[in-house]
PDB file of C-alpha atoms in Angstrom:
ATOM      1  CA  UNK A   1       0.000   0.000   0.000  1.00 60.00           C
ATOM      2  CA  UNK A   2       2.387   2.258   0.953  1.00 86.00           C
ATOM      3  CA  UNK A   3       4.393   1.824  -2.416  1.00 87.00           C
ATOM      4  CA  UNK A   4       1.084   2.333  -3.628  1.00 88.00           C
ATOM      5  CA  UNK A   5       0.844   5.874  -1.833  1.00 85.00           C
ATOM      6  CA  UNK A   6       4.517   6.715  -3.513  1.00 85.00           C
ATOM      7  CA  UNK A   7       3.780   6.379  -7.011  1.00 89.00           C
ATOM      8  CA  UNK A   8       0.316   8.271  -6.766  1.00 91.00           C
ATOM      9  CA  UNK A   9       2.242  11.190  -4.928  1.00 90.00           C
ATOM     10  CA  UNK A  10       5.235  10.955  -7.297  1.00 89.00           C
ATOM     11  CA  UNK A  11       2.962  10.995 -10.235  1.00 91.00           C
ATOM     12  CA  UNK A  12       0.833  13.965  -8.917  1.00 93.00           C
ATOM     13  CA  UNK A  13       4.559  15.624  -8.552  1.00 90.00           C
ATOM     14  CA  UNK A  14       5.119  14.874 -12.128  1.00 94.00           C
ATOM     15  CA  UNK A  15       1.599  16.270 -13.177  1.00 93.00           C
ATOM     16  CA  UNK A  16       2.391  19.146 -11.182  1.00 91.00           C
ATOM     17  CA  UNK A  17       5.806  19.670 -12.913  1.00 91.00           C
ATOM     18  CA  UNK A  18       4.661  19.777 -16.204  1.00 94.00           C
ATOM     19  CA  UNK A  19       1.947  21.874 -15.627  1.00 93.00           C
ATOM     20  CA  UNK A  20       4.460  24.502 -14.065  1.00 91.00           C
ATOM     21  CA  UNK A  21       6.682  23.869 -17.057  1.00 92.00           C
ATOM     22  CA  UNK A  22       3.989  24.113 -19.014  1.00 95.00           C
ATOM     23  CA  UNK A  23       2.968  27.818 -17.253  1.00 92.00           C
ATOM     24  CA  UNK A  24       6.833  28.876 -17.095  1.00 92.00           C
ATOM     25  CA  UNK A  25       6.649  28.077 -21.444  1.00 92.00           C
ATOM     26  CA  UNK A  26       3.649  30.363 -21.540  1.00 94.00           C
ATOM     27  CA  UNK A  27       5.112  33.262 -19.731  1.00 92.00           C
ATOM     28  CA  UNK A  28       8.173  32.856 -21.059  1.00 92.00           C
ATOM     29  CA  UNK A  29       6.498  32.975 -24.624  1.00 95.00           C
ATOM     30  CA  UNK A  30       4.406  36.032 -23.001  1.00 94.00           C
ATOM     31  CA  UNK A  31       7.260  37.928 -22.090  1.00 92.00           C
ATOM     32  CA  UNK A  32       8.724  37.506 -25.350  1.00 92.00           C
ATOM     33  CA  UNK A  33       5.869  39.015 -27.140  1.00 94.00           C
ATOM     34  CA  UNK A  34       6.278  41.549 -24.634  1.00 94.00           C
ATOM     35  CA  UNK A  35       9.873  42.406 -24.900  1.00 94.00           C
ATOM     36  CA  UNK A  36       9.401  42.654 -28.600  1.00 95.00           C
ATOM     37  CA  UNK A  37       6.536  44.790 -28.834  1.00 95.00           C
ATOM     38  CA  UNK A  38       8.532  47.138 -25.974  1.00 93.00           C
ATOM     39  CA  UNK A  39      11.892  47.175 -28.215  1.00 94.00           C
ATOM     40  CA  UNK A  40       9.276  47.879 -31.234  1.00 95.00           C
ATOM     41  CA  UNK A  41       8.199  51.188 -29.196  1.00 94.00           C
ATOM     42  CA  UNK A  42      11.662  52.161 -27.771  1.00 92.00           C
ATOM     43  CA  UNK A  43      12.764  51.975 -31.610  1.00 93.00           C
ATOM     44  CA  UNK A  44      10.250  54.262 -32.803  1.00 95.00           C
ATOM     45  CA  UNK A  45      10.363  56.680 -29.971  1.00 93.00           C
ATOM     46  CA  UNK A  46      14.319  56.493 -30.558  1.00 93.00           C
ATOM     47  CA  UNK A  47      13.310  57.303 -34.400  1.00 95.00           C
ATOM     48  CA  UNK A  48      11.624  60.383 -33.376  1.00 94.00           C
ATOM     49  CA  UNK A  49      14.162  61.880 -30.803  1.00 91.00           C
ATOM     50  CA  UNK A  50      16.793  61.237 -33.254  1.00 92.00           C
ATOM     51  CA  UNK A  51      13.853  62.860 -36.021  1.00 94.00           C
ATOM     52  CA  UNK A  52      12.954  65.911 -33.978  1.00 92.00           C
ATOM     53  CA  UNK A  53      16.690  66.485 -32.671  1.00 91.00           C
ATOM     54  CA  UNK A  54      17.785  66.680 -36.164  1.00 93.00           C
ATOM     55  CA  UNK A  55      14.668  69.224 -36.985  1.00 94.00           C
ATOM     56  CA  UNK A  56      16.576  71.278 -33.828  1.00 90.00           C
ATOM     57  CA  UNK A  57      19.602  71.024 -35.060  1.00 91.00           C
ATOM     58  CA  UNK A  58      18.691  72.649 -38.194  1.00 91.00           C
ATOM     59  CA  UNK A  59      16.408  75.233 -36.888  1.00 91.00           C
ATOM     60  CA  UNK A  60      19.961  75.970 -34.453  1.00 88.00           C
ATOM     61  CA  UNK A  61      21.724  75.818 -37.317  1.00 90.00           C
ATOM     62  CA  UNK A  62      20.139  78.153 -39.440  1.00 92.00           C
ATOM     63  CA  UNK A  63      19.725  80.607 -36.206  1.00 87.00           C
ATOM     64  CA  UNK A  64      23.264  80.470 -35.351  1.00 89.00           C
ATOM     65  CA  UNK A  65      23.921  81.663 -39.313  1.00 94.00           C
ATOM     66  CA  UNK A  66      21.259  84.534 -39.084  1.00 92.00           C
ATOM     67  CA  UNK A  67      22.683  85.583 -35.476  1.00 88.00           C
ATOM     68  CA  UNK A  68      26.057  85.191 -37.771  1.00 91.00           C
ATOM     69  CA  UNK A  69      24.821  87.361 -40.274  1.00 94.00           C
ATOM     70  CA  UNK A  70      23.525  89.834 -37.938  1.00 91.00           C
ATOM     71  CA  UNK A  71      26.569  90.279 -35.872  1.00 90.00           C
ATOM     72  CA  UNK A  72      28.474  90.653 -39.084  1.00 93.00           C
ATOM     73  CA  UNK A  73      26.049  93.388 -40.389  1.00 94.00           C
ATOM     74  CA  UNK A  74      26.254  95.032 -36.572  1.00 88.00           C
ATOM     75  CA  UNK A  75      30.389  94.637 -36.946  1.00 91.00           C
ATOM     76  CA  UNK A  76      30.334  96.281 -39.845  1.00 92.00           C
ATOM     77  CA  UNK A  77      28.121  99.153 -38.848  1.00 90.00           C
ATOM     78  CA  UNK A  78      30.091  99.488 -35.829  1.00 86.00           C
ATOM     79  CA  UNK A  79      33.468  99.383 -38.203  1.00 86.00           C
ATOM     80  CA  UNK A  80      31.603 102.031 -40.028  1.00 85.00           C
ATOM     81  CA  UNK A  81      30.746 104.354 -36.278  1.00 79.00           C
ATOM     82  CA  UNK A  82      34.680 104.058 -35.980  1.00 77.00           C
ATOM     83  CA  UNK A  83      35.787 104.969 -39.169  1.00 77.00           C
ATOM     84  CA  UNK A  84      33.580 107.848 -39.562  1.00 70.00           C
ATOM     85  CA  UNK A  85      34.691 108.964 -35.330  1.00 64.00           C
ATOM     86  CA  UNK A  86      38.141 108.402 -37.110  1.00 53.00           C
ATOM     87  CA  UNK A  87      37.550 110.883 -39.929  1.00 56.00           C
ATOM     88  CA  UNK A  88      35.201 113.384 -38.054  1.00 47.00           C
ATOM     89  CA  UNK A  89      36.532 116.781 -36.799  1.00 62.00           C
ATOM     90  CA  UNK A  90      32.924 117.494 -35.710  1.00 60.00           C
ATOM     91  CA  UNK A  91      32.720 117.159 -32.420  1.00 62.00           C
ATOM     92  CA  UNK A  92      29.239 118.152 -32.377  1.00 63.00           C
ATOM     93  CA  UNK A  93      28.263 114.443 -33.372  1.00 64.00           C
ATOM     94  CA  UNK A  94      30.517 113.170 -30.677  1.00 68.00           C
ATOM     95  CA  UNK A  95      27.430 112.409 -28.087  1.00 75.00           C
ATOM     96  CA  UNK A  96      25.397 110.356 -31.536  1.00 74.00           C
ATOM     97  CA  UNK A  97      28.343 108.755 -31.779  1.00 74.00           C
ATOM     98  CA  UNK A  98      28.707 107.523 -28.557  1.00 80.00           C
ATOM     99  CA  UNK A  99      25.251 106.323 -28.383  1.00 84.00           C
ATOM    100  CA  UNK A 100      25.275 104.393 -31.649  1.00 79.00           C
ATOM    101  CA  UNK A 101      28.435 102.518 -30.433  1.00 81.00           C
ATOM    102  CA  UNK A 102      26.907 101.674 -27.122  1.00 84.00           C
ATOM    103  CA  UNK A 103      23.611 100.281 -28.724  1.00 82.00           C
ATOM    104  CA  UNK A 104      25.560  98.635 -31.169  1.00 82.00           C
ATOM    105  CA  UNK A 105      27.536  96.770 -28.274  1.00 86.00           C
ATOM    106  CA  UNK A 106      24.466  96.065 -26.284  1.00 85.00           C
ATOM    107  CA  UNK A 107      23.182  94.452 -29.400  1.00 86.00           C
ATOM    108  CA  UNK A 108      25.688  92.285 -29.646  1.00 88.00           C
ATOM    109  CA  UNK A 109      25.667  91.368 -25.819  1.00 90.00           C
ATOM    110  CA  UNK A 110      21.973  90.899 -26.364  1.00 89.00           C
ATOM    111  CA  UNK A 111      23.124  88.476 -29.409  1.00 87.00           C
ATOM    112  CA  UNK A 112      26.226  86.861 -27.663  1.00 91.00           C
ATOM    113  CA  UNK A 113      23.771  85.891 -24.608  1.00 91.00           C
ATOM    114  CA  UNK A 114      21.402  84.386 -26.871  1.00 89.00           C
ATOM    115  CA  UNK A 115      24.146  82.079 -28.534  1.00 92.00           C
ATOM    116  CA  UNK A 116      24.965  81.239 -25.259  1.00 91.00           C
ATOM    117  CA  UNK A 117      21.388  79.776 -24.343  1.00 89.00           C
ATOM    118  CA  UNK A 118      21.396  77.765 -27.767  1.00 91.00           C
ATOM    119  CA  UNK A 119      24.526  76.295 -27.292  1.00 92.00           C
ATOM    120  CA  UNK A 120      23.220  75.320 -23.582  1.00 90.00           C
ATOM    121  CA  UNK A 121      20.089  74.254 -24.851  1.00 88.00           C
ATOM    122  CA  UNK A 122      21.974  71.960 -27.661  1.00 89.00           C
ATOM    123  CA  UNK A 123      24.597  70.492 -25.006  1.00 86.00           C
ATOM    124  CA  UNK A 124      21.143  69.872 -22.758  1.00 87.00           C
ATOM    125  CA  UNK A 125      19.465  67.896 -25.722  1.00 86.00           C
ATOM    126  CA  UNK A 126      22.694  66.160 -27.361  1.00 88.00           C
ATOM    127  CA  UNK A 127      23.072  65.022 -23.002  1.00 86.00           C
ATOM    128  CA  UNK A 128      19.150  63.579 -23.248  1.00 85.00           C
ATOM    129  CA  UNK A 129      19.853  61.773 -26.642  1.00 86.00           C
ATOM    130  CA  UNK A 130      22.808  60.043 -25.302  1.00 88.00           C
ATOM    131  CA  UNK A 131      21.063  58.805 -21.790  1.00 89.00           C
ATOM    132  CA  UNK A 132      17.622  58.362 -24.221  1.00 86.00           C
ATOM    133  CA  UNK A 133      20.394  55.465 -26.466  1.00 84.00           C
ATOM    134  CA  UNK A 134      22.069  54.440 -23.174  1.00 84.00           C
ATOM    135  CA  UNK A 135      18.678  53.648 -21.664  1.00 84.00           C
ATOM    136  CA  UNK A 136      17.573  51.060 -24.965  1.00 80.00           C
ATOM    137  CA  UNK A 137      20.863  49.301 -25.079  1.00 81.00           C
ATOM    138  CA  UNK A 138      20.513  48.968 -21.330  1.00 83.00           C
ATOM    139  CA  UNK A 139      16.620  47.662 -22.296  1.00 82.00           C
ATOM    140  CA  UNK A 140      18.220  45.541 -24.824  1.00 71.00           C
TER     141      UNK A 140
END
């Protein structure tokens, strides 16, 4: 009888067994699905970081060349203020002078601070897209 007893409990442990192999299988397949379908999103949402940093790199881009431009155009004017100081024996225009130099320069400030916040704002994104790739080959 007892023998009996064994092979009953022995085969309800090997019932048991494959049903829990039978679970681990399915939620092993499950999680599969699952990985996949999350490495599907983190590519696309990797797609459109890499997408929309590029559209902010150009729209930095062509910034920087019209803040460029317009420091160039404000260098020149302000070449201009000097040469014409140089050449003036008016000193009647002196005070103009002055004051066309000094909003020429706090243009430029104005202009330099600006570069300043792109450039932060493009180390600040270039930082994100680096953790963002870090982040899906640690997912990976």
């Amino acid at each position: 009888m007892s023998e009996q007893l064994l092979k009953q409990i022995l085969n309800q442990f090997h019932q048991l067994n494959e049903k829990l192999v039978q679970g681990l299988d399915h939620l092993n397949q499950q999680l599969g699905r699952e990985t996949h379908q999350l490495n599907e999103k983190f590519d696309q949402l990797n797609q459109r970081l890499d997408h929309e940093i590029h559209q902010l790199n150009g729209k930095f881009d062509h910034l920087n060349q019209r803040l460029d431009r317009e420091i160039h155009q404000l260098n020149e004017r302000l070449d201009q203020v000097e040469n014409n100081m140089a050449t003036k024996e008016d000193v009647a225009d002196l005070p103009l002078i002055k004051r066309a130099v000094l909003d020429a320069s706090d243009s430029i400030k104005r202009l330099e601070e600006i570069q300043e916040n792109q450039q932060r704002i493009i180390d600040l994104l270039s930082a994100r897209s680096i953790q963002h790739e870090a982040e899906l080959k640690r997912i990976k």
